[in-house]
Short mmCIF file of C-alpha atoms in Angstrom, two decimals:
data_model
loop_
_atom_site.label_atom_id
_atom_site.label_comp_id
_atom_site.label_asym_id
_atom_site.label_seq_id
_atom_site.Cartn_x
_atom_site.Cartn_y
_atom_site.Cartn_z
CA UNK A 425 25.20 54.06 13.09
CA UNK A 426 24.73 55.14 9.66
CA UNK A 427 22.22 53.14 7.01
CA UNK A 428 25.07 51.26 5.41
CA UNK A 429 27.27 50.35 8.27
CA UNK A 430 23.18 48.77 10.14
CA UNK A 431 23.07 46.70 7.45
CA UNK A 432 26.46 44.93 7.44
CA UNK A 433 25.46 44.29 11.54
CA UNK A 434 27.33 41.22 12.35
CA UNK A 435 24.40 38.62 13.40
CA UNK A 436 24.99 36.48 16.22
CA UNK A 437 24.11 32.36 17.28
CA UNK A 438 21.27 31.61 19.19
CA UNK A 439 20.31 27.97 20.58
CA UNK A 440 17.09 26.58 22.80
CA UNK A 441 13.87 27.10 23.67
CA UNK A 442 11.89 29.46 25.63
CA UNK A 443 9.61 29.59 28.64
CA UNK A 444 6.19 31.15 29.11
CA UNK A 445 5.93 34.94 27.64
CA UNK A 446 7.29 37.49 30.43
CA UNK A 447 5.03 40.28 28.71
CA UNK A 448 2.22 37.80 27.74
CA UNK A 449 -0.07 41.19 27.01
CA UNK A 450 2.40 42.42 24.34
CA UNK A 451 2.55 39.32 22.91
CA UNK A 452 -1.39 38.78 22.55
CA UNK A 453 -1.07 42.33 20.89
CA UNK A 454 1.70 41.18 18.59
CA UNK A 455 -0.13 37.91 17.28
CA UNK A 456 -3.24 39.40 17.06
CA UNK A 457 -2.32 42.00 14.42
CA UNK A 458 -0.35 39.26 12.64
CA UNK A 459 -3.44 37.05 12.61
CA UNK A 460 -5.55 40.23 11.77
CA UNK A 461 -4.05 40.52 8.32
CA UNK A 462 -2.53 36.88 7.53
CA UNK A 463 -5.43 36.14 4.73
CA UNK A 464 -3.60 39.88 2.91
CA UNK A 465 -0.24 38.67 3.85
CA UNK A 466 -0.65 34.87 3.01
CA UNK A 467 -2.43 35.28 -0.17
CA UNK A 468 -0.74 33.69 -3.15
CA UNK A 469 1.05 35.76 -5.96
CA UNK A 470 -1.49 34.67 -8.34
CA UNK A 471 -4.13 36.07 -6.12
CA UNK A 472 -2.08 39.15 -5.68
CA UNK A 473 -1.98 39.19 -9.81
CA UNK A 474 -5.75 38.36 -10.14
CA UNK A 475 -7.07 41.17 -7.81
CA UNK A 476 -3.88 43.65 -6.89
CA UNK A 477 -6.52 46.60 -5.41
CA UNK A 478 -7.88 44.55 -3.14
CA UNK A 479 -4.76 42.88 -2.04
CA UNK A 480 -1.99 45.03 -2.35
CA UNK A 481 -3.72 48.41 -1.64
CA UNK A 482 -6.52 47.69 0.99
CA UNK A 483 -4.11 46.53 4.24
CA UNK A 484 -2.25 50.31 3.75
CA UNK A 485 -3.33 51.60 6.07
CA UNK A 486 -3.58 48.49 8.72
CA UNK A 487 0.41 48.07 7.47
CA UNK A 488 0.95 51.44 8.96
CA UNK A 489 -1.23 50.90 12.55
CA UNK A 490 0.82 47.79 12.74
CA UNK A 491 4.04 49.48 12.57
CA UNK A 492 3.36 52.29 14.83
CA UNK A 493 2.17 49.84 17.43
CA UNK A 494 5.44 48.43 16.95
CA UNK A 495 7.40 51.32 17.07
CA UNK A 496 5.25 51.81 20.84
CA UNK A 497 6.11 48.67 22.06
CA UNK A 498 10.15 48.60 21.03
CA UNK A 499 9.95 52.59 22.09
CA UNK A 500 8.47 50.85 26.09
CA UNK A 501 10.94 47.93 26.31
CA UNK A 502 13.85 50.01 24.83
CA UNK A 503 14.71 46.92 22.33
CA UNK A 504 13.25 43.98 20.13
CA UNK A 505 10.20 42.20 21.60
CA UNK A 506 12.20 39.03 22.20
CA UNK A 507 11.57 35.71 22.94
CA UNK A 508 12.13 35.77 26.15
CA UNK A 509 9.39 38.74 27.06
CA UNK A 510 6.69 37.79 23.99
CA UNK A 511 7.60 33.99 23.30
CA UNK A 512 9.07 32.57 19.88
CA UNK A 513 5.09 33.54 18.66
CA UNK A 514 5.56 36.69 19.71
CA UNK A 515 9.15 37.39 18.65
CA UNK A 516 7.96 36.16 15.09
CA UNK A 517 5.23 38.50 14.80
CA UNK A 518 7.29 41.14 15.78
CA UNK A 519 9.69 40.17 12.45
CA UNK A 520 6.40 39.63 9.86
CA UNK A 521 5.45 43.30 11.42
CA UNK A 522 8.71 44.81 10.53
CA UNK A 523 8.95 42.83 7.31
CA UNK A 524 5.64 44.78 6.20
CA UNK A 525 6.58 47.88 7.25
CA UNK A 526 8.53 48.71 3.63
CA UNK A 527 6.93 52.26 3.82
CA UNK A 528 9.21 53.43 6.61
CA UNK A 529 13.17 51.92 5.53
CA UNK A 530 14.70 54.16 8.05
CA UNK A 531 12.15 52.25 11.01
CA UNK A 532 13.33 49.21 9.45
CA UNK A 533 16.45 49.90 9.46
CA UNK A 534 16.40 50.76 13.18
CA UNK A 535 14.26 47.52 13.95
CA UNK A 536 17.25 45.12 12.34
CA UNK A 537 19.78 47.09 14.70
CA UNK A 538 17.68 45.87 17.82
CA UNK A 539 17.28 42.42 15.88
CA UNK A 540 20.65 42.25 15.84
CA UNK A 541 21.19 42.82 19.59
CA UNK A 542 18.38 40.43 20.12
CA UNK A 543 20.14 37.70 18.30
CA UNK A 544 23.30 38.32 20.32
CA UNK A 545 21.66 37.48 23.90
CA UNK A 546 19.81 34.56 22.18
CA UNK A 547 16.31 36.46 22.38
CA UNK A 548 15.93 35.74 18.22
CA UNK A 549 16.82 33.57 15.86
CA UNK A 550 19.93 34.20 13.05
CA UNK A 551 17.45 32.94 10.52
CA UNK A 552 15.47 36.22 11.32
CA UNK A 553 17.75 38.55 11.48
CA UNK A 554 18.87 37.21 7.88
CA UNK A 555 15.03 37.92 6.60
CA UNK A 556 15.03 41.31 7.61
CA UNK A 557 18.55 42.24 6.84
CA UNK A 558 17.82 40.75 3.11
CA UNK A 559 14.70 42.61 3.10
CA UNK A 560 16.51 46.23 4.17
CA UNK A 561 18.88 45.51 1.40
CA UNK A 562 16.58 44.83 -1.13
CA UNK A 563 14.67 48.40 -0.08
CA UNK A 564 18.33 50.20 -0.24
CA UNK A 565 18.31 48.74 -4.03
CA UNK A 566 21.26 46.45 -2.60
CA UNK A 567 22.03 42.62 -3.84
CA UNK A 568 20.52 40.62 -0.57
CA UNK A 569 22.61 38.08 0.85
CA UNK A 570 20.75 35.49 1.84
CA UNK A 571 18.20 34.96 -1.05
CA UNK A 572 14.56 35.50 1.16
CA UNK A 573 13.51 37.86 -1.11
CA UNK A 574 11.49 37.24 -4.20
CA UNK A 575 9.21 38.83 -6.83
CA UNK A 576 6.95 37.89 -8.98
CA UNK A 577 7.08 39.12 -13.01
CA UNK A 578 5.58 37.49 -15.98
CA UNK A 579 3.80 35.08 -13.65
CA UNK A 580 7.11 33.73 -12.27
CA UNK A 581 8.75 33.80 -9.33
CA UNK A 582 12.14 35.60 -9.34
CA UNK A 583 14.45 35.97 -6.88
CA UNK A 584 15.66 39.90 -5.54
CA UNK A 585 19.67 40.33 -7.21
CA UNK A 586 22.37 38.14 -4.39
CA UNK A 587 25.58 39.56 -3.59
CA UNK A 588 27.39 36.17 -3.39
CA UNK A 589 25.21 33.81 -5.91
CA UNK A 590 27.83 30.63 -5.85
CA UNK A 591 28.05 30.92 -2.45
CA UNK A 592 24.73 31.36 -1.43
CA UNK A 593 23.87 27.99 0.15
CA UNK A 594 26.68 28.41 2.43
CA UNK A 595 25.44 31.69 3.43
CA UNK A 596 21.83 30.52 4.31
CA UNK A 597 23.13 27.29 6.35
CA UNK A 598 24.89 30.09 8.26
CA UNK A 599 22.21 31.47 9.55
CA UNK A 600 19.86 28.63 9.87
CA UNK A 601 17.70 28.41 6.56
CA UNK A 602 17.00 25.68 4.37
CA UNK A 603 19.30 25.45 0.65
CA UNK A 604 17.98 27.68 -2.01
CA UNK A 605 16.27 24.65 -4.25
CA UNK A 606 14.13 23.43 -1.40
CA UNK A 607 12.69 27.12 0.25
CA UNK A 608 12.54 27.59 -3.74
CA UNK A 609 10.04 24.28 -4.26
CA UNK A 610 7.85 25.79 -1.49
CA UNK A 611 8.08 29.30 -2.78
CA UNK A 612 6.32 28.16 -6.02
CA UNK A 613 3.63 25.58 -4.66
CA UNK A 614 2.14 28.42 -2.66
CA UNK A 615 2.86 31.35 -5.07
CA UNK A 616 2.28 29.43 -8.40
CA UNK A 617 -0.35 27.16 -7.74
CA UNK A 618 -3.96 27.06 -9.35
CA UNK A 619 -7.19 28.47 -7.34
CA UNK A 620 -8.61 25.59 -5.47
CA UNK A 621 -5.23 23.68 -5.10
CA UNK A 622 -3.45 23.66 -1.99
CA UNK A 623 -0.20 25.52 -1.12
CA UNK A 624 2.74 26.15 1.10
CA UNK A 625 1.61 27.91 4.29
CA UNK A 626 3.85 31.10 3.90
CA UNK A 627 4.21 34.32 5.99
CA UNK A 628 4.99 36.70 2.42
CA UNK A 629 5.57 40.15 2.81
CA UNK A 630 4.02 42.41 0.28
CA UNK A 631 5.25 43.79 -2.10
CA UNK A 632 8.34 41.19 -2.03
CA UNK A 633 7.54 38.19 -1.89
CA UNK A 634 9.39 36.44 1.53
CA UNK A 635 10.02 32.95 2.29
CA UNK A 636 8.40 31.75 5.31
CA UNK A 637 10.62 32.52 9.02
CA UNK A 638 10.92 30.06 11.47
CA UNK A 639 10.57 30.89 14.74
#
């Protein structure tokens, strides 16, 4: 399947819960790198702006272990690290992984394919599929869909060009994620607020800046 026709995958429903981890190892492996790198990944976009060496070129190189490792592990279970093997934890590692990994499109690109099928057999949520689908487009220099991806310039947030702007609330509650004004509200009191105050918890990729995913 060519770039184009992987990004217009149709996503599929997904409902419940999950049980213990099948492939608790992988998962360990999966949330540990997350956890490795969320004070780079959770910093604000005014700490970004204040110190953009040490934020947004320092994790480079931990960006690109993190991605090979995934690449290994989809590579041994021939498809997304789902729920049902590494847990909703897990599975949502897995997508802040392949959110980061904007140095390799064509991997991410191949990683929202097996999202896709993941979503299908109810091993992932709609909600990310639509992060990483948004976040493809936005890397093809496409209008996203859904409205998860954001910028900052000027010292405010903006968000990534929508194909459907009107119709964009109806296009998030499809897949599970909050109306644009009230992800929007959270966006800025974690992005926008003052050293010292406290913000939105938020799972950002860099460069974009994402809303949080819910597992």
């Amino acid at each position: 399947m060519d770039a184009v026709r992987r990004l217009d995958v149709i996503d599929g429903a997904m409902t419940g819960k999950v049980r213990t981890p099948g492939r608790p190892e992988i998962a360990r492996d999966l949330i540990g790198r997350v956890e490795a790198a969320a004070a780079t990944w959770r910093a604000s976009a005014h700490e970004r702006e204040a110190d953009p060496e040490g934020i947004g070129q320092a994790p480079r190189h931990a960006i690109a272990a993190d991605a090979q490792a995934l690449r290994r592990i989809v590579a041994r279970l021939s498809g997304w690290p789902g729920r049902t093997l590494v847990g909703d934890d897990g599975c949502q590692a897995a997508l802040t992984i392949a959110l980061n990994s904007d140095h390799d499109l064509a991997f991410q690109l191949t990683l929202l394919h097996l999202l896709a099928e993941a979503v299908r057999r109810g091993d992932a949520t709609t909600a990310q599929w639509a992060h990483l689908h948004d976040r493809c487009l936005v890397r093809s220099g496409r209008p996203q869909r859904y409205g998860t991806q954001y910028w900052l310039r000027d010292g405010q947030l903006e968000m990534y060009p929508v194909s459907d702007l009107a119709g964009l609330d109806q296009q998030r509650a499809s897949v599970g994620l909050p109306p644009r004004h009230d992800q929007a509200v959270l966006l800025k009191q974690h992005h926008l607020t003052e050293p010292g105050r406290a913000g939105a918890a938020s799972d950002a990729p860099a460069p974009a800046l994402g809303e949080r995913t819910a597992a």
